[in-house]
C-alpha positions as a printed Julia matrix, in Angstrom:
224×3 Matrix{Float64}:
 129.42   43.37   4.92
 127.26   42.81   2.06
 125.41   46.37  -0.09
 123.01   48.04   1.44
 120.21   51.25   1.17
 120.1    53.77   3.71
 117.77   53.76   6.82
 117.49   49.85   5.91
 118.13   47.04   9.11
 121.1    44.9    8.47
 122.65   42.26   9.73
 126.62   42.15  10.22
 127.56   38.47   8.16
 130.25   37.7   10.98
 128.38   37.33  14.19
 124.69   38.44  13.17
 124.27   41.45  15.27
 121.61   44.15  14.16
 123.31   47.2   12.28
 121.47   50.4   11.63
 122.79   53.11   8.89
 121.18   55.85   9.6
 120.1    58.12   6.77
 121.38   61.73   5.66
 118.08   63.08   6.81
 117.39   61.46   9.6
 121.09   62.85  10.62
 120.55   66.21  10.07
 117.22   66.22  12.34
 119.21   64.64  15.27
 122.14   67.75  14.52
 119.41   69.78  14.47
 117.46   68.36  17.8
 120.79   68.03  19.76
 121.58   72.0   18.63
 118.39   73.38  20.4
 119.08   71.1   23.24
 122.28   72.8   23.42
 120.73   76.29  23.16
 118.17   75.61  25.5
 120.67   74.57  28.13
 122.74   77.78  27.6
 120.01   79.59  27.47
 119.01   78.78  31.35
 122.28   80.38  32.24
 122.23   83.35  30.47
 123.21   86.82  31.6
 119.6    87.65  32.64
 119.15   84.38  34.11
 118.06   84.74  38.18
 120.69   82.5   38.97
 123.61   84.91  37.59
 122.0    87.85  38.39
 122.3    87.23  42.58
 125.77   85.57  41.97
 127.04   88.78  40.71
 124.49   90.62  43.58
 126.83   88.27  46.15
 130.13   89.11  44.85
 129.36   92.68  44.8
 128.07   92.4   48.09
 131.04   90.81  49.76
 133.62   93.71  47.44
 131.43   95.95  49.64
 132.15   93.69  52.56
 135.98   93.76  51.68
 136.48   97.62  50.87
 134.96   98.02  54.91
 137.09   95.14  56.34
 139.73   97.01  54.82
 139.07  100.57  55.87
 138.54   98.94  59.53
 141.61   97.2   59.63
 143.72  101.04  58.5
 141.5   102.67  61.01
 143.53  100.52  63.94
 146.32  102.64  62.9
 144.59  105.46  62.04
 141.53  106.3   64.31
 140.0   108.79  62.14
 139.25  106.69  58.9
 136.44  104.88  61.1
 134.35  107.86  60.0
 134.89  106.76  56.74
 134.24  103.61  57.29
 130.7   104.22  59.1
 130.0   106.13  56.09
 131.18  103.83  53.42
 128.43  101.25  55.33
 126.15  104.22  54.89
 126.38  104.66  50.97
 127.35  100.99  50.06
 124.53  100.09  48.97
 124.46  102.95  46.27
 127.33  102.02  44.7
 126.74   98.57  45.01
 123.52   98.59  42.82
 125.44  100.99  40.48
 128.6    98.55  40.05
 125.3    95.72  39.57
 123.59   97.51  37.07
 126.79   98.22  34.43
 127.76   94.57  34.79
 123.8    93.68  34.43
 122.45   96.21  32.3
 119.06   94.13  31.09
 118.29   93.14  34.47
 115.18   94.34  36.18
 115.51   97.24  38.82
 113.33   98.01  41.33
 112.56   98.97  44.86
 112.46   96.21  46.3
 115.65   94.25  44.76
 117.17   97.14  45.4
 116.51   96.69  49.1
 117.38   93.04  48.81
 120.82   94.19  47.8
 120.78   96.61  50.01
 120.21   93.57  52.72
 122.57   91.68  51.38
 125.26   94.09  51.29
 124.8    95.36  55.03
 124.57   91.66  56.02
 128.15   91.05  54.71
 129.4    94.32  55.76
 127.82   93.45  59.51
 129.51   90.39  59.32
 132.8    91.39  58.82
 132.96   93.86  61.19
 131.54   91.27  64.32
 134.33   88.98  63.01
 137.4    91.56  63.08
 135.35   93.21  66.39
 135.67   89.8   67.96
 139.31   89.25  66.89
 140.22   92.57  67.83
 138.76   92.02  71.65
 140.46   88.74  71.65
 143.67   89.99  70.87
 143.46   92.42  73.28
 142.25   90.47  76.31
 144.74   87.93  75.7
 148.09   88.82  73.62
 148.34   92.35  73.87
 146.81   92.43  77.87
 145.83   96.13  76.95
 141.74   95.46  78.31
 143.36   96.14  81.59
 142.9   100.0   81.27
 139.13   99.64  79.62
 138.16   97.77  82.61
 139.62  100.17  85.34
 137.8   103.32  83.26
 134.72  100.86  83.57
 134.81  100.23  87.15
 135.62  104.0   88.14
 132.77  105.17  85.66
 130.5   102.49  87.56
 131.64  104.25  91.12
 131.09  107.18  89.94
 127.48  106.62  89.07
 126.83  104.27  92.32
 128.02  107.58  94.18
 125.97  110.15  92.12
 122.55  107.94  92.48
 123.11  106.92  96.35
 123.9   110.5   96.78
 119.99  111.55  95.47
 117.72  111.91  98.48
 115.61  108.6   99.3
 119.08  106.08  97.44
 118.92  104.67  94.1
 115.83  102.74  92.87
 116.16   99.13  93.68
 115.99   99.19  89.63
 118.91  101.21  89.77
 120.59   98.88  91.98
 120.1    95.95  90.7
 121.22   97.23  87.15
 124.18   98.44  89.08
 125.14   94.78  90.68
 124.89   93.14  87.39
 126.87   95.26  85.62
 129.49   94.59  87.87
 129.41   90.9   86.4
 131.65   90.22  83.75
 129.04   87.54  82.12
 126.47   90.41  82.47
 128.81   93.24  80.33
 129.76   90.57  77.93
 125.69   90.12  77.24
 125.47   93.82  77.51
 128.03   94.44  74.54
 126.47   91.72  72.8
 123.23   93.5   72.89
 124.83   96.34  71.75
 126.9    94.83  69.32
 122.89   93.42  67.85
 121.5    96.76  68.59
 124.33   98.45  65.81
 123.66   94.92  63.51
 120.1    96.29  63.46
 120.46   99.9   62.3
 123.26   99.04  59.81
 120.45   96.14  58.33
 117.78   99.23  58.29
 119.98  101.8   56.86
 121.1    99.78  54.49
 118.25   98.59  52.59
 116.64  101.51  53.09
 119.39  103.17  51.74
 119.35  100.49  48.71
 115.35   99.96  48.45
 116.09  104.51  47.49
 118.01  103.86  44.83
 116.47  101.08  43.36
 113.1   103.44  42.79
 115.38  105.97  41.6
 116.71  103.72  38.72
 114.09  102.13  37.8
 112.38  105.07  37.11
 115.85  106.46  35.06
 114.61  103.46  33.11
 111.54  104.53  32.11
């Protein structure tokens, strides 16, 4: 290939194709171009970034989630330590946003992401205990065949309250009765303890990000 300058178009003298030398300035602009490019792009998925911020909010969330699953799960053996798993629901959220803010300590805290993690973490928590709830039933109903006393305690308590409101001058309310004949359904209980089971799903939501919307006002204004 015959001499050449620098940033000059050539021409290879074997088969003619273009050839382009590009110059030691123009190089060091195109370094320098595909450096910020590179910065930019780690930039977007920095520490303070949204994106990481509610990925570490999630895997806090399900710990919480985990820690209750796990306190559940010892509380089949030991019936007490569901008090301390009601309360560990209670007070998640607290140390949730506290684990959150040492692992994220320049990202914004407020009120109301505090409640969104508070939401979060009760959601997860909610979930895991309809899921081993569930299993737990099944099991029973069908491998361990120990529902058999919980429905006989259900049917006397049911007597026992058809008795008590037919003995009350004038019968039961039709109300009453009607309430009465449905229970006696099994599709109707299993609706019943799924209201229930929503009803609980519901105050666990509400404690919970209240619980977490509290101390996200009281650390933001630590902040200040």
């Amino acid at each position: 290939m015959p001499p050449h300058d620098e940033g000059t178009l050539i021409f290879c003298s074997h088969c003619g194709a273009p050839q382009v030398q590009l110059s030691e300035e123009l190089q060091t602009q195109l370094e320098t171009q595909a450096s910020l490019a590179a910065d930019g792009a780690s930039s977007t998925s920095a520490p303070g970034s949204p994106s990481l911020i509610w990925a570490g909010a999630t895997r806090f969330a399900a710990l919480a989630a985990a820690v209750a699953a796990g306190l559940l799960l010892v509380s089949l053996v030991l019936p007490p330590v569901i008090f301390l798993t009601f309360l560990w629901a209670g007070v998640s959220p607290v140390v949730v946003l506290g684990l959150f803010q040492t692992r994220f300590p320049a990202a914004p805290i407020s009120s109301g992401f505090g409640a969104r993690l508070g939401f979060l973490t009760g959601l997860s928590i909610a979930l895991v205990f309809n899921i081993l709830y569930a299993i737990t039933m099944l099991v029973a109903r069908f491998v361990t065949h120990t529902m058999g006393d919980a429905d006989k305690q259900m049917t006397m308590l049911l007597d026992q309250f058809r008795t008590q409101t037919e003995a009350q001058p004038g019968g039961a309310p039709p109300a009453v009765q009607a309430f009465l004949h449905n229970l006696a359904l099994p599709e109707f209980r299993a609706g019943f303890m799924l209201l229930g089971v929503a009803m609980m799903t519901c105050l666990l939501l509400a404690i919970t990000t209240t619980g977490g919307a509290f101390a996200g006002f009281v650390r933001s204004r630590s902040r200040r």
